[in-house]
PDB file of C-alpha atoms in Angstrom:
ATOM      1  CA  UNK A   1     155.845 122.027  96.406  1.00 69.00           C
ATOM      2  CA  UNK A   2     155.506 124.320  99.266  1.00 80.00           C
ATOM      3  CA  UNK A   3     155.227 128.013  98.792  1.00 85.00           C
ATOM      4  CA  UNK A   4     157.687 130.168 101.047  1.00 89.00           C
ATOM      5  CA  UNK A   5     155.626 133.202 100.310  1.00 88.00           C
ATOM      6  CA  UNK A   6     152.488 131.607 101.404  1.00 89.00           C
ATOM      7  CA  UNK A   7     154.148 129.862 104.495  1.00 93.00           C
ATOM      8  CA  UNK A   8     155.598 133.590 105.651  1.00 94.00           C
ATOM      9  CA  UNK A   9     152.365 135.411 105.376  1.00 91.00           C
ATOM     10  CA  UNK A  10     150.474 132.742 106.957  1.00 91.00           C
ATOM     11  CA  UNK A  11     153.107 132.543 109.983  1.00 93.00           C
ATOM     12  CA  UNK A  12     152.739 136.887 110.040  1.00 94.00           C
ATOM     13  CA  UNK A  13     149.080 136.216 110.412  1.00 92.00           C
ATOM     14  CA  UNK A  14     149.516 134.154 113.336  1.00 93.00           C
ATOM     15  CA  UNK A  15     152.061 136.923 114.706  1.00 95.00           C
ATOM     16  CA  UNK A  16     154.800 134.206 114.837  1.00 96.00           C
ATOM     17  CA  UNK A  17     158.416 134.292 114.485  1.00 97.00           C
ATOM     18  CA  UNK A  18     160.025 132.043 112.437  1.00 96.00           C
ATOM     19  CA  UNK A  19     161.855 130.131 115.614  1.00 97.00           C
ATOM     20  CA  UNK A  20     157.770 129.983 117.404  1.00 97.00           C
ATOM     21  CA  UNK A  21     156.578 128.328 114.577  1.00 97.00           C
ATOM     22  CA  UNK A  22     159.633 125.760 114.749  1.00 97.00           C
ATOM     23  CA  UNK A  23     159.101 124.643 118.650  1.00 97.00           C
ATOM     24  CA  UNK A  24     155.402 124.614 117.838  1.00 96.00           C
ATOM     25  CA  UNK A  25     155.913 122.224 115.190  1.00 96.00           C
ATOM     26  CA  UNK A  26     158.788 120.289 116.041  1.00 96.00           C
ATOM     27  CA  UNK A  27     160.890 121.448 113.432  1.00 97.00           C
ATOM     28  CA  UNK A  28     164.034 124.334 113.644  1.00 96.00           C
ATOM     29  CA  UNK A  29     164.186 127.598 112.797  1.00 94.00           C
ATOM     30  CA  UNK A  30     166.520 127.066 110.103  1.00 96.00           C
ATOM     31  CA  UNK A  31     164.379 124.195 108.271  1.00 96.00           C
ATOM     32  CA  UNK A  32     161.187 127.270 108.652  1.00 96.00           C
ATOM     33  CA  UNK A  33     163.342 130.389 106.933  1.00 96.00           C
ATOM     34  CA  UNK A  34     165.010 127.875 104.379  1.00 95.00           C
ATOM     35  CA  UNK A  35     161.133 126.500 103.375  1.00 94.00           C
ATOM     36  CA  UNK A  36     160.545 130.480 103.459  1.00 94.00           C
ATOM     37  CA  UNK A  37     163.219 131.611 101.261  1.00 94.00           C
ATOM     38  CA  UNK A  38     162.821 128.297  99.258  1.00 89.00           C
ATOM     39  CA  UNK A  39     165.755 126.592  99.294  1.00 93.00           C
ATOM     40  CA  UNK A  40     164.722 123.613 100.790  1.00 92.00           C
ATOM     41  CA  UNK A  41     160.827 121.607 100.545  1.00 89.00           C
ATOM     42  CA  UNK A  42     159.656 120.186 104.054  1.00 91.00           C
ATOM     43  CA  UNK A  43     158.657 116.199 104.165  1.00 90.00           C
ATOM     44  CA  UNK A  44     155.358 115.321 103.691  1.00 88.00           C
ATOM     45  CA  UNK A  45     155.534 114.837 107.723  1.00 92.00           C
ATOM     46  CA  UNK A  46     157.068 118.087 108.698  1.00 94.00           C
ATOM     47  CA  UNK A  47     154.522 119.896 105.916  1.00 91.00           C
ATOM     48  CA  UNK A  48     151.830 118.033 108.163  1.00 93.00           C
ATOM     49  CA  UNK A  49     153.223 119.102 110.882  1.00 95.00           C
ATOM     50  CA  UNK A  50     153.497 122.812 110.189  1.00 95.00           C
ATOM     51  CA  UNK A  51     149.745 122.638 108.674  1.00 92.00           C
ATOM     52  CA  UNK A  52     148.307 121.736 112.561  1.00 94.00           C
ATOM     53  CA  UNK A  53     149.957 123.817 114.025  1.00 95.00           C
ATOM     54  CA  UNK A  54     148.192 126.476 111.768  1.00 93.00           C
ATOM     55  CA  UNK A  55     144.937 124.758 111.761  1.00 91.00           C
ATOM     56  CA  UNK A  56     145.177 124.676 108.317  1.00 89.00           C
ATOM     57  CA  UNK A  57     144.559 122.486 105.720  1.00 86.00           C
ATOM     58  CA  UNK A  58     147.444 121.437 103.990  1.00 85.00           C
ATOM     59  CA  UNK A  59     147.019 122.746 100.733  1.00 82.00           C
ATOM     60  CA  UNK A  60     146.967 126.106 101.775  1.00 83.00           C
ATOM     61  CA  UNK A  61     150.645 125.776 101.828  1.00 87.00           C
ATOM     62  CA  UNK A  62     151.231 124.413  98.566  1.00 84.00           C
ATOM     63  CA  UNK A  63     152.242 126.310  95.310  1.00 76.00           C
ATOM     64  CA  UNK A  64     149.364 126.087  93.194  1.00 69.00           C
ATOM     65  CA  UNK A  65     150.251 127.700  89.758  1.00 70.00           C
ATOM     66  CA  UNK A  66     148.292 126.437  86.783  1.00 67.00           C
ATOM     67  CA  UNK A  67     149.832 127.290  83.678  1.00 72.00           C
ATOM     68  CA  UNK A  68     146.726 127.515  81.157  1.00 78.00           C
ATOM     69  CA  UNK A  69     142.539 128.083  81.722  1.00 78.00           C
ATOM     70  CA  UNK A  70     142.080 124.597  81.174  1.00 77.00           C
ATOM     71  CA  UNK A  71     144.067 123.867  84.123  1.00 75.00           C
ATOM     72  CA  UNK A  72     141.875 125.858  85.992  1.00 73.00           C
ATOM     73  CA  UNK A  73     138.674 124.303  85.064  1.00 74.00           C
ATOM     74  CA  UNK A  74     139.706 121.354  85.902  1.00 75.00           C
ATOM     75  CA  UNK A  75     140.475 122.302  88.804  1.00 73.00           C
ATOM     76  CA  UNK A  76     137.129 123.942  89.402  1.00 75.00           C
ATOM     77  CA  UNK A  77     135.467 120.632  87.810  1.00 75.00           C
ATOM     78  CA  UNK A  78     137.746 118.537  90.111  1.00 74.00           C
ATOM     79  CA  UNK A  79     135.560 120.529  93.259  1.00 74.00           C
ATOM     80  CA  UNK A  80     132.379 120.830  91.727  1.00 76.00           C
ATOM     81  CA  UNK A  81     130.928 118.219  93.575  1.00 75.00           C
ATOM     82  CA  UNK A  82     132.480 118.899  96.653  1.00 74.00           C
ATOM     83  CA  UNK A  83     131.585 122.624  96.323  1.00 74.00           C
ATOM     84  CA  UNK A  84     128.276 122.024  95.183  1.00 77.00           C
ATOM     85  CA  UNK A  85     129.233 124.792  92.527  1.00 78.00           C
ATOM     86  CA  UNK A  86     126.070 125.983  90.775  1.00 77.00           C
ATOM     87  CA  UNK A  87     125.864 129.396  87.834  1.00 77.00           C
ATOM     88  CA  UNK A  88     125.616 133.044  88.979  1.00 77.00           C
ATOM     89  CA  UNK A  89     123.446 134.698  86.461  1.00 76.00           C
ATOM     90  CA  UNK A  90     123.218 138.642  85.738  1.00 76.00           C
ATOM     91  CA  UNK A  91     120.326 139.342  83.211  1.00 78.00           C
ATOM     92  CA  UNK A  92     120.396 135.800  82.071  1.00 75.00           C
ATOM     93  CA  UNK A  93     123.638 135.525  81.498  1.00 81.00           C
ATOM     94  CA  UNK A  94     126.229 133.400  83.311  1.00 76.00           C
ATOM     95  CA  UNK A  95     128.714 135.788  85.214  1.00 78.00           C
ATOM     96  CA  UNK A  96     130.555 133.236  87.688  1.00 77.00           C
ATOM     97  CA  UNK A  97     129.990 130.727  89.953  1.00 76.00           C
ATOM     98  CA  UNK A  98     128.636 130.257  93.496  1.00 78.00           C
ATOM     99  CA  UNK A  99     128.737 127.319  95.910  1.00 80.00           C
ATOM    100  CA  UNK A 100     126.368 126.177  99.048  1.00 79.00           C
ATOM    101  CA  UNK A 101     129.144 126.659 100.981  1.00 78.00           C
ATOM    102  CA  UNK A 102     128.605 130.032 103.017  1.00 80.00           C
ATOM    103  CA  UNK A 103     132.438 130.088 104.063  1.00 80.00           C
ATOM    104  CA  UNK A 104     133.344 129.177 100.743  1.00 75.00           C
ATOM    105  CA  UNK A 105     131.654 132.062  99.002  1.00 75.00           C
ATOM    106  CA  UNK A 106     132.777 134.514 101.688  1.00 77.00           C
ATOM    107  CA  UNK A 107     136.255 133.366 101.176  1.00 73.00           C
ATOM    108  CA  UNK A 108     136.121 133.964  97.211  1.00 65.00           C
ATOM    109  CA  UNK A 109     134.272 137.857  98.216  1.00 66.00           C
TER     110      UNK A 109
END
């Protein structure tokens, strides 16, 4: 469910060791480098908890691995709406997709 790897580099870009990030969100330092290393999946409580005190959303911890392209669409048909997603087109044809969402399309650049 959660991914270590994403949990570590987000926690680095905060410049936090793993035992500040435990005191900031209630947890231990043990629970944070065994959700690191994966060995153990926090709660959906403790995964709350360690998402405010990134100010992040919760997903952004979360292992998100489709296994085919039709995963992925609909994925990207899932957030269409949302997103607002509209065709990118290069001399008529369709080369990718861009959203009304300023941050959004920054973050995919």
């Amino acid at each position: 469910m959660i991914s270590g790897k994403k949990l570590k580099k987000l926690r680095l870009m905060r410049n936090l060791t793993q035992k500040e990030l435990a005191i900031k969100s209630g947890l231990t330092d043990a629970a944070i480098r065994n959700y690191e290393l994966g060995n153990r999946s926090p709660s959906k409580e403790q995964l709350q908890k360690i998402s405010e005190t990134f100010d992040c959303d919760i997903s952004a911890l979360i292992n998100h691995e489709p296994n085919s392209i039709f995963e992925i669409m609909h994925i990207i048909f899932d957030y269409e709406k949302d997103m607002k997603f509209r065709p990118s087109a290069d001399t008529g044809e369709i080369t990718g997709l861009l959203s009304n969402d300023v941050d959004f399309n920054n973050f995919l650049i």
